[in-house]
Amino acid sequence: MTGKLWGVGLGPGDSELVTVKAARVIGEVDVVAYHCARHGRSIARSVAAPYLRSGQIEEKLMYPVTTESTDHPGGYRGALADFYTSAAQTLAQHLSAGRSVALLAEGDPLFYSSYMHMHKRLVTDFDTEIIPGVTSVSASSAATGLPLVEADETLTVLPGTLPKDELVRRLRDSDAVAIMKLGRTFPDVVAALTEAGRLEQAWYVERASTPTQKVIPVADVDASTVPYFSMIVIPGELNNPLISESSHDSGQVVVVGLGPGADRWTTPEVRTELAQATDLVGYKTYLNRITPRAGQRLHASDNKVESERACMALDLAKGGARVVVVSSGDPGVFAMAAAVIEEAADDQWREVPVRVVPGVTAANAVASLAGAPLGHDYAVISLSDRLKSWDVVADRVRAALRADLVLAIYNPGSASRTWQVAELKDILLQQIAGATPVILGRDVGGPEQSLVITTVSDLDPASVDMRTLLIIGSTTTTVVDRVGGQAVFTNRRYSASPATQ
């Protein structure tokens, strides 16, 4: 009869944080195995020491390398793979002889632990059982004495070995964060924290739960002293005192774009700004796309009061609020960015910081569904004559057509503007071929999404409303009928200039 393999989680370092079950199993098994460096010392063994009994076999699984410098032909990963295979064979010999084996693991056996490499190699041949342990994340959070996550906040666990750019991206997209695997990676992690704007929010925890535990702000750490068994913890904003009150008191306005309808088109940077806001300002339809967190104030208004909305946001920020002004699509494309910047030039708000965070545009979203109709030069024109006269609109459409540009037409109609699309069609028929492709994208990314590919001659103005975006092709725009589905593209190559064609 073969023996049983136990994956025993020991917790973060304090022997008293070893579970009752783990302590019992450690004392009962025939073989206690643990990983160690070439010096032979093992933190896991020292944590388990109070529960060992005399007469047990102790099996050291000694790593051949502890850095990525190796002359192994397979490199660092190759050296470790060979080591894990050899170590698994060593344990298999004990198990085949009928001996029970406890393989010790700091923290939890399946959380960044060496145990998992043995488990994957042995589980199909032997009886195994895993005893979970207190993770270093839990211990480090407890060491700070701060709630790590609350309400709808999320926790992201990151290895410090990630490339810096990837760390920055994930730090910007996360509420609470735990960063493991420090030591030599610490300077790069600090650089990522700095670039992501989160250095001043981060705590450094060294050897959590042990007598030598240390907890200080990351900004105060001497990088030359950081051991591998350390962690960076960023509690969520609701409970993190390092997110200073002054940062909340110094108001600002951030204008963001949610994208054209689908949640997946809202960028991580925009989500971060939304999460950090004290006040959300916007057209009521766009605010309805957001689920506010506890304590956030929403200021909804009609779609025709852009200047008033901008003034409200700036006033709130002047009083210390962190205000996010919400637009659909991209805030700089017929949206709130221009209104906010224009009002911010007034003397009363000159000192209020204003930032703009981009979003996916409706034109790009519609184009992506059709293929690549915006693959060459194009113009973006609003058909609304509410803020400019129709003569201006018509002149710009004609000028773009003369230049043989693809047109992305925003704001084509509404309940009170019902004739503009028919006028547009007349202009198109006067200047370009009736067979020119036209794309109608309605509610793109939303529950009523539709896409129609037609021509100038067949364009039905009655089918167009405020939720529709039109793309008018150029002389190089082509509709391809494929077995895999119809597609549109605008060729980037001209055989001759439009004027000579």
Short mmCIF file of C-alpha atoms in Angstrom, two decimals, residues 260-262 264-265 360-374 439-446 448-453 467 469 471 480 482 484-489:
data_model
loop_
_atom_site.label_atom_id
_atom_site.label_comp_id
_atom_site.label_asym_id
_atom_site.label_seq_id
_atom_site.Cartn_x
_atom_site.Cartn_y
_atom_site.Cartn_z
CA PRO A 260 -20.01 54.17 -27.13
CA GLY A 261 -22.21 51.77 -25.15
CA ALA A 262 -20.59 48.48 -24.17
CA ARG A 264 -16.02 46.45 -22.31
CA TRP A 265 -15.23 49.66 -24.20
CA VAL A 360 -13.36 54.78 -27.55
CA THR A 361 -15.21 56.91 -30.11
CA ALA A 362 -18.56 56.01 -31.68
CA ALA A 363 -16.97 56.39 -35.13
CA ASN A 364 -14.28 53.83 -34.31
CA ALA A 365 -16.82 51.46 -32.79
CA VAL A 366 -19.11 51.56 -35.84
CA ALA A 367 -16.13 51.26 -38.18
CA SER A 368 -14.86 48.19 -36.34
CA LEU A 369 -18.20 46.39 -36.84
CA ALA A 370 -18.17 47.13 -40.56
CA GLY A 371 -14.48 46.35 -41.14
CA ALA A 372 -12.11 49.22 -41.88
CA PRO A 373 -14.02 52.06 -43.56
CA LEU A 374 -11.86 54.60 -41.72
CA ILE A 439 -22.80 52.54 -43.12
CA LEU A 440 -25.47 53.10 -40.47
CA GLY A 441 -24.50 52.00 -36.98
CA ARG A 442 -27.23 52.34 -34.35
CA ASP A 443 -26.82 51.89 -30.57
CA VAL A 444 -23.45 50.27 -31.20
CA GLY A 445 -22.36 48.40 -28.08
CA GLY A 446 -25.88 48.70 -26.65
CA GLU A 448 -30.38 47.45 -29.64
CA GLN A 449 -27.22 47.41 -31.73
CA SER A 450 -27.71 47.23 -35.48
CA LEU A 451 -25.49 47.74 -38.50
CA VAL A 452 -26.71 48.42 -42.04
CA ILE A 453 -24.48 48.68 -45.10
CA ARG A 467 -28.57 57.07 -31.75
CA LEU A 469 -23.83 57.24 -36.65
CA ILE A 471 -20.10 56.63 -42.28
CA VAL A 480 -16.57 43.05 -50.03
CA ARG A 482 -17.40 37.31 -48.42
CA GLY A 484 -17.43 34.84 -43.88
CA GLY A 485 -19.54 37.98 -43.91
CA GLN A 486 -19.79 41.33 -45.64
CA ALA A 487 -17.03 43.83 -44.89
CA VAL A 488 -16.11 47.40 -45.84
CA PHE A 489 -12.67 48.94 -46.20
#
